[in-house]
Coordinates of N, CA and C in Angstrom, one line a residue:
M13 N 50.8 5.5 140.1 CA 52.2 5.1 139.9 C 53.0 5.3 141.2
Q14 N 54.0 4.5 141.3 CA 55.0 4.7 142.3 C 56.5 4.6 141.7
I15 N 57.2 5.7 141.6 CA 58.5 5.7 141.0 C 59.6 5.8 142.1
P16 N 60.5 5.0 142.2 CA 61.6 5.0 143.1 C 62.4 6.3 143.1
A17 N 62.8 6.8 144.2 CA 63.7 8.0 144.3 C 65.1 7.4 143.8
R18 N 65.7 8.2 143.1 CA 67.0 8.0 142.6 C 67.7 9.3 142.6
L19 N 68.1 9.8 143.8 CA 68.7 11.1 144.0 C 70.1 11.1 143.5
H20 N 70.3 12.1 142.5 CA 71.6 12.2 141.9 C 71.9 13.6 141.3
I21 N 73.0 14.0 141.1 CA 73.3 15.2 140.3 C 73.5 14.9 138.8
G22 N 72.6 15.5 138.0 CA 72.6 15.3 136.6 C 73.9 15.8 135.9
T23 N 74.4 16.9 136.2 CA 75.5 17.4 135.6 C 76.5 17.7 136.6
M24 N 77.6 17.0 136.3 CA 78.8 17.2 137.1 C 80.0 16.8 136.2
G25 N 81.1 17.7 136.4 CA 82.3 17.5 135.6 C 83.3 18.5 135.9
V26 N 84.4 18.4 135.1 CA 85.5 19.4 135.2 C 85.5 20.2 134.0
A27 N 86.4 21.2 134.0 CA 86.4 22.1 132.8 C 87.1 21.3 131.7
P28 N 86.6 21.5 130.4 CA 87.0 20.7 129.3 C 88.4 21.4 128.9
A29 N 89.1 20.7 128.0 CA 90.4 21.2 127.5 C 90.3 22.5 126.6
E30 N 89.2 22.6 125.9 CA 88.9 23.7 125.1 C 88.7 25.0 125.9
E31 N 89.3 26.1 125.4 CA 89.1 27.3 126.1 C 87.7 28.0 125.6
G32 N 87.3 29.0 126.4 CA 86.1 29.6 126.0 C 84.8 29.2 126.6
P33 N 83.7 29.8 126.2 CA 82.4 29.4 126.8 C 82.1 27.9 126.5
V34 N 81.5 27.3 127.5 CA 81.2 25.9 127.6 C 79.7 25.6 127.6
N35 N 79.2 24.9 126.6 CA 77.8 24.5 126.7 C 77.6 23.4 127.8
T36 N 76.8 23.5 128.7 CA 76.7 22.5 129.7 C 75.8 21.4 129.5
I37 N 75.0 21.6 128.3 CA 74.0 20.6 127.9 C 74.6 19.2 127.4
P38 N 75.4 19.2 126.4 CA 76.0 17.9 126.0 C 77.0 17.3 126.9
P39 N 76.9 16.1 127.4 CA 77.9 15.5 128.0 C 79.2 15.2 127.1
Y40 N 80.3 15.0 127.7 CA 81.5 14.7 126.9 C 82.7 14.2 127.8
L41 N 83.9 14.2 127.3 CA 85.0 13.6 128.0 C 85.2 14.2 129.4
H42 N 84.9 15.4 129.5 CA 85.0 16.1 130.9 C 83.9 15.9 131.8
G43 N 82.8 15.1 131.5 CA 81.7 14.9 132.3 C 80.6 15.8 131.7
G44 N 80.0 16.5 132.6 CA 79.0 17.5 132.1 C 77.6 16.8 132.5
N45 N 76.7 16.9 131.6 CA 75.4 16.5 131.7 C 75.2 15.0 131.5
I46 N 75.8 14.2 132.1 CA 75.8 12.7 132.1 C 74.4 12.1 132.4
D47 N 73.7 12.7 133.4 CA 72.3 12.2 133.7 C 72.3 10.6 133.9
N48 N 73.3 10.2 134.6 CA 73.2 8.8 135.0 C 72.7 8.7 136.6
W49 N 71.6 8.1 136.8 CA 71.1 8.2 138.1 C 71.9 7.3 139.1
R50 N 72.9 6.5 138.5 CA 73.7 5.7 139.5 C 74.8 6.6 140.1
I51 N 75.0 7.8 139.6 CA 76.0 8.7 140.3 C 75.2 9.3 141.5
G52 N 75.3 8.7 142.6 CA 74.6 9.1 143.7 C 75.4 8.8 144.9
A53 N 74.7 8.8 146.1 CA 75.4 8.7 147.5 C 76.2 7.4 147.5
G54 N 77.4 7.5 148.0 CA 78.2 6.3 148.2 C 79.0 5.9 147.0
T55 N 78.9 6.6 146.0 CA 79.8 6.2 144.7 C 80.9 7.2 144.6
T56 N 81.8 6.8 143.6 CA 83.0 7.6 143.4 C 83.1 7.9 141.8
M57 N 83.1 9.1 141.5 CA 83.2 9.4 140.0 C 84.6 9.9 139.7
Y58 N 85.2 9.4 138.7 CA 86.5 9.8 138.3 C 86.4 10.6 136.9
Y59 N 87.1 11.7 136.9 CA 87.2 12.4 135.5 C 88.6 12.7 135.2
P60 N 88.8 12.7 133.9 CA 90.1 13.2 133.4 C 90.2 14.6 133.6
V61 N 91.3 15.0 134.0 CA 91.5 16.5 134.3 C 92.4 17.2 133.2
F62 N 91.7 18.3 132.7 CA 92.4 19.0 131.5 C 92.9 20.3 131.9
N63 N 92.7 20.9 133.2 CA 93.1 22.1 133.6 C 93.6 22.2 134.9
E64 N 94.5 23.1 135.2 CA 95.0 23.3 136.5 C 93.8 23.5 137.5
G65 N 93.8 22.7 138.7 CA 92.7 22.9 139.6 C 91.4 22.2 139.2
A66 N 91.4 21.6 138.1 CA 90.2 20.7 137.4 C 88.9 21.6 137.2
L67 N 88.7 22.4 138.2 CA 87.5 23.4 138.0 C 86.2 22.6 138.0
L68 N 86.0 21.8 139.0 CA 84.8 21.0 139.1 C 83.5 21.8 139.3
S69 N 82.5 21.4 138.7 CA 81.2 22.1 138.7 C 80.1 21.1 138.7
L70 N 78.9 21.4 139.4 CA 77.9 20.5 139.4 C 76.5 21.2 139.6
G71 N 75.5 20.5 139.1 CA 74.1 21.0 139.3 C 73.1 20.0 138.6
D72 N 72.0 20.5 138.2 CA 70.9 19.8 137.7 C 70.5 18.6 138.6
A73 N 70.1 19.0 139.8 CA 69.8 17.9 140.8 C 68.5 17.2 140.2
H74 N 68.5 15.8 140.4 CA 67.3 15.0 140.1 C 66.9 14.3 141.3
L75 N 65.5 14.1 141.4 CA 65.0 13.3 142.5 C 64.8 11.8 142.0
T76 N 64.5 11.8 140.6 CA 64.5 10.5 140.1 C 64.5 10.6 138.5
Q77 N 64.9 9.6 137.8 CA 65.0 9.6 136.4 C 65.3 8.2 136.0
G78 N 64.9 7.9 134.8 CA 65.2 6.7 134.1 C 66.4 6.8 133.2
D79 N 66.9 5.7 132.6 CA 68.0 5.8 131.7 C 67.5 6.5 130.6
C80 N 68.2 7.5 130.0 CA 68.1 8.2 128.8 C 67.3 9.5 128.9
E81 N 66.6 9.9 130.0 CA 65.8 11.1 130.1 C 65.2 11.6 128.9
L82 N 64.4 10.5 128.3 CA 63.8 10.7 127.1 C 63.1 11.9 126.7
S83 N 62.3 12.5 127.6 CA 61.6 13.7 127.4 C 62.3 15.0 127.5
G84 N 63.6 14.9 127.9 CA 64.5 16.0 128.1 C 64.4 16.5 129.5
T85 N 63.8 15.9 130.4 CA 63.8 16.3 131.9 C 63.5 15.2 132.6
A86 N 63.9 15.3 134.0 CA 63.6 14.3 135.0 C 62.8 14.9 136.0
V87 N 62.6 14.3 137.1 CA 62.0 14.9 138.4 C 63.1 15.8 139.0
E88 N 63.0 17.1 138.6 CA 64.1 17.9 139.1 C 63.7 18.4 140.5
G89 N 64.8 18.8 141.2 CA 64.6 19.2 142.5 C 65.8 19.9 143.1
S90 N 65.9 20.0 144.3 CA 67.0 20.7 145.1 C 67.6 19.7 146.0
L91 N 68.9 19.5 146.0 CA 69.6 18.5 146.8 C 70.8 19.2 147.5
N92 N 71.0 18.9 148.7 CA 72.2 19.3 149.5 C 73.2 18.1 149.4
C93 N 74.4 18.4 148.9 CA 75.4 17.3 148.7 C 76.5 17.6 149.5
L94 N 77.1 16.5 150.0 CA 78.5 16.6 150.6 C 79.5 15.8 149.7
L95 N 80.5 16.4 149.1 CA 81.4 15.7 148.2 C 82.8 15.8 148.9
R96 N 83.6 14.7 148.5 CA 85.0 14.7 148.8 C 85.7 14.7 147.5
V97 N 86.5 15.7 147.4 CA 87.3 15.7 146.2 C 88.7 15.4 146.4
T98 N 89.2 14.5 145.6 CA 90.5 14.0 145.8 C 91.3 13.9 144.4
V99 N 92.4 14.4 144.4 CA 93.3 14.3 143.2 C 94.1 13.0 143.2
R100 N 93.8 12.1 142.2 CA 94.4 10.8 142.1 C 95.6 10.9 141.1
K101 N 96.8 11.1 141.6 CA 97.9 11.2 140.5 C 98.3 9.8 140.2
D102 N 97.9 8.7 140.9 CA 98.2 7.4 140.7 C 97.1 6.6 139.8
F103 N 96.3 7.4 139.4 CA 95.2 6.8 138.5 C 94.8 7.7 137.4
S104 N 94.6 7.1 136.3 CA 94.2 8.0 135.2 C 93.4 7.2 134.2
F105 N 92.3 7.9 133.7 CA 91.4 7.2 132.7 C 90.8 8.3 131.8
S106 N 90.7 8.0 130.6 CA 90.4 9.0 129.6 C 89.0 9.4 129.4
L107 N 88.0 8.7 130.1 CA 86.5 8.9 130.1 C 86.0 9.0 131.4
P108 N 84.9 9.7 131.8 CA 84.3 9.6 133.1 C 84.0 8.2 133.5
L109 N 84.4 7.9 134.6 CA 84.3 6.5 135.1 C 83.7 6.5 136.6
L110 N 82.6 5.8 136.8 CA 81.9 5.6 138.0 C 82.3 4.4 138.7
E111 N 82.5 4.5 140.0 CA 82.8 3.3 140.8 C 81.6 3.1 141.8
T112 N 80.8 2.1 141.8 CA 79.7 1.8 142.7 C 80.2 0.5 143.4
S113 N 79.4 0.2 144.5 CA 79.9 -1.0 145.3 C 79.9 -2.1 144.5
D114 N 79.3 -2.4 143.3 CA 79.2 -3.6 142.6 C 79.8 -3.5 141.2
S115 N 80.1 -2.4 140.8 CA 80.4 -2.2 139.3 C 81.4 -1.0 139.0
W116 N 82.2 -1.2 137.9 CA 82.9 0.0 137.3 C 82.0 0.3 136.1
I117 N 81.7 1.7 135.9 CA 80.9 2.1 134.8 C 81.6 3.1 134.0
I118 N 81.8 2.8 132.8 CA 82.5 3.6 131.9 C 81.6 4.4 131.1
H119 N 81.8 5.7 130.9 CA 80.7 6.7 130.1 C 81.4 7.0 128.8
A120 N 80.6 7.0 127.8 CA 81.3 7.4 126.4 C 80.2 8.1 125.7
F121 N 80.5 9.2 125.0 CA 79.6 10.1 124.3 C 79.9 10.4 122.8
H122 N 79.0 10.6 122.0 CA 79.3 10.9 120.7 C 77.9 11.4 120.1
E123 N 77.8 12.1 119.0 CA 76.6 12.5 118.5 C 75.8 11.3 117.8
D124 N 76.6 10.2 117.5 CA 76.2 9.0 117.0 C 76.3 8.0 118.1
L125 N 75.1 7.2 118.4 CA 75.1 6.3 119.5 C 75.9 5.1 119.2
D126 N 76.1 4.7 117.9 CA 76.9 3.6 117.6 C 78.4 4.0 117.8
E127 N 78.8 5.2 117.4 CA 80.2 5.6 117.7 C 80.4 5.8 119.2
A128 N 79.4 6.2 120.0 CA 79.6 6.2 121.4 C 79.9 4.9 122.0
A129 N 79.2 3.8 121.5 CA 79.4 2.5 121.9 C 80.8 2.0 121.4
R130 N 81.2 2.3 120.2 CA 82.5 1.9 119.8 C 83.6 2.6 120.7
I131 N 83.5 3.9 121.0 CA 84.5 4.5 121.9 C 84.5 3.9 123.3
G132 N 83.3 3.7 123.8 CA 83.3 3.1 125.1 C 83.8 1.7 125.2
S133 N 83.5 0.9 124.0 CA 84.0 -0.4 124.0 C 85.6 -0.5 124.1
L134 N 86.2 0.4 123.2 CA 87.6 0.5 123.1 C 88.3 0.9 124.4
E135 N 87.6 1.8 125.1 CA 88.2 2.3 126.4 C 88.0 1.2 127.4
A136 N 86.8 0.5 127.4 CA 86.6 -0.6 128.3 C 87.7 -1.6 128.2
I137 N 88.1 -2.0 126.9 CA 89.2 -2.9 126.7 C 90.3 -2.4 127.3
R138 N 90.7 -1.2 127.2 CA 92.0 -0.5 127.7 C 91.8 -0.6 129.3
F139 N 90.7 -0.3 129.8 CA 90.5 -0.4 131.3 C 90.8 -1.8 131.8
L140 N 90.1 -2.8 131.2 CA 90.4 -4.2 131.6 C 91.9 -4.6 131.4
H141 N 92.5 -4.1 130.4 CA 93.9 -4.5 130.1 C 94.9 -3.7 131.2
D142 N 94.6 -2.5 131.4 CA 95.6 -1.6 132.2 C 95.3 -1.9 133.6
F143 N 94.1 -2.1 134.2 CA 93.8 -2.2 135.6 C 93.5 -3.7 136.1
H144 N 93.2 -4.6 135.0 CA 92.9 -5.9 135.5 C 93.8 -6.9 134.8
G145 N 94.8 -6.5 134.1 CA 95.8 -7.4 133.5 C 95.3 -8.2 132.3
M146 N 94.1 -8.0 131.9 CA 93.6 -8.9 130.7 C 94.3 -8.6 129.4
T147 N 94.5 -9.6 128.6 CA 94.9 -9.3 127.2 C 93.8 -8.4 126.5
E148 N 94.1 -7.9 125.4 CA 93.0 -7.2 124.6 C 92.0 -8.3 124.1
E149 N 92.4 -9.4 123.7 CA 91.5 -10.4 123.3 C 90.5 -10.9 124.4
D150 N 91.2 -11.1 125.5 CA 90.3 -11.6 126.7 C 89.3 -10.5 127.2
A151 N 89.8 -9.2 127.1 CA 88.9 -8.1 127.5 C 87.7 -8.0 126.5
Y152 N 88.0 -8.2 125.2 CA 86.9 -8.1 124.2 C 85.9 -9.2 124.6
S153 N 86.4 -10.4 124.8 CA 85.5 -11.5 125.2 C 84.7 -11.1 126.5
F154 N 85.4 -10.8 127.4 CA 84.9 -10.4 128.7 C 83.7 -9.4 128.5
L155 N 83.8 -8.4 127.6 CA 82.7 -7.4 127.4 C 81.6 -8.1 126.8
S156 N 81.7 -9.0 126.0 CA 80.5 -9.8 125.4 C 79.9 -10.6 126.3
V157 N 80.5 -11.2 127.4 CA 79.7 -12.1 128.3 C 79.4 -11.5 129.6
A158 N 80.0 -10.5 130.0 CA 79.8 -9.9 131.4 C 79.4 -8.5 131.5
A159 N 79.8 -7.7 130.6 CA 79.5 -6.3 130.6 C 78.0 -6.0 130.2
D160 N 77.4 -4.9 130.7 CA 76.1 -4.5 130.3 C 76.2 -3.1 129.8
F161 N 75.8 -3.0 128.5 CA 75.9 -1.7 127.8 C 74.4 -1.1 127.8
S162 N 74.3 0.1 128.3 CA 73.0 0.8 128.3 C 73.1 2.3 127.9
V163 N 71.9 2.7 127.4 CA 71.9 4.1 127.0 C 71.7 5.1 128.1
T164 N 72.7 6.0 128.2 CA 72.6 6.9 129.4 C 71.9 8.2 128.9
Q165 N 72.0 8.5 127.6 CA 71.7 9.8 127.2 C 71.3 9.9 125.8
V166 N 70.1 10.3 125.5 CA 69.7 10.4 124.1 C 69.1 11.8 123.7
V167 N 69.1 12.8 124.6 CA 68.4 14.0 124.5 C 69.4 15.2 124.3
N168 N 70.6 15.2 124.6 CA 71.4 16.4 124.7 C 72.6 16.4 123.8
E169 N 72.2 16.4 122.4 CA 73.2 16.5 121.4 C 74.1 15.4 121.3
N170 N 75.0 15.1 122.4 CA 75.9 13.9 122.4 C 75.0 12.8 123.0
K171 N 75.1 11.7 122.4 CA 74.4 10.4 123.0 C 75.4 9.8 123.9
G172 N 74.9 9.1 124.9 CA 75.6 8.5 125.9 C 75.5 7.0 126.1
I173 N 76.5 6.4 126.3 CA 76.5 4.8 126.6 C 77.2 4.8 127.9
H174 N 76.7 3.9 128.8 CA 77.4 3.5 129.9 C 77.6 1.9 130.0
I175 N 78.8 1.5 130.2 CA 79.2 0.1 130.2 C 79.5 -0.3 131.7
A176 N 78.8 -1.2 132.2 CA 78.9 -1.7 133.5 C 79.7 -2.9 133.5
L177 N 80.8 -2.9 134.3 CA 81.6 -4.0 134.4 C 81.5 -4.6 135.9
P178 N 80.9 -5.7 136.1 CA 80.5 -6.2 137.4 C 81.9 -6.6 138.1
K179 N 82.0 -6.0 139.3 CA 83.2 -6.2 140.2 C 83.4 -7.8 140.5
K180 N 82.2 -8.4 140.8 CA 82.3 -9.7 141.2 C 82.9 -10.7 140.2
A181 N 83.0 -10.3 138.8 CA 83.4 -11.1 137.9 C 85.0 -11.1 137.9
F182 N 85.6 -10.1 138.8 CA 87.0 -10.1 138.9 C 87.6 -10.9 139.9
G183 N 86.8 -11.4 140.8 CA 87.2 -12.2 141.9 C 87.2 -11.4 143.1
P184 N 87.7 -11.9 144.3 CA 87.6 -11.2 145.6 C 88.4 -9.9 145.7
S185 N 89.5 -9.7 144.9 CA 90.2 -8.3 145.1 C 89.8 -7.4 144.3
N186 N 88.9 -7.6 143.3 CA 88.2 -6.4 142.5 C 89.3 -5.5 141.9

């Protein structure tokens, strides 16, 4: 077998709104154990901020992994990372949002995969409305014909959906 390298950080996020000890295993609104191999070099990850200073943390380096991390582990390893952290006061979104060179990818989580898909769908409609000027009806139709819904996470209490919106569908200005 030959499995392609997909270097990425499996767990990255900000401190959640709730105070007290935080379980880093389930992913949620603040990020955490998202385990999406697309969050790698040259991408930008946006998180909603719930606390002063955001309190970014990261770990769980993976050398490769498929979508869902079915067995509960990937090919784990050690990575050196260079991150640029920027506070965007001009931009806000309620779920972890990944920007790659060709897609916007919205992440949604819930203990029930169907509910995660519903939450992600509603937020994708809001994203398309707020940032691309679509009506809610057009955004709903856009999701049906252009978006790719995939399972990110099935093993860590909260299930994860990622919804990829292809930038080329928005025209040259993205």
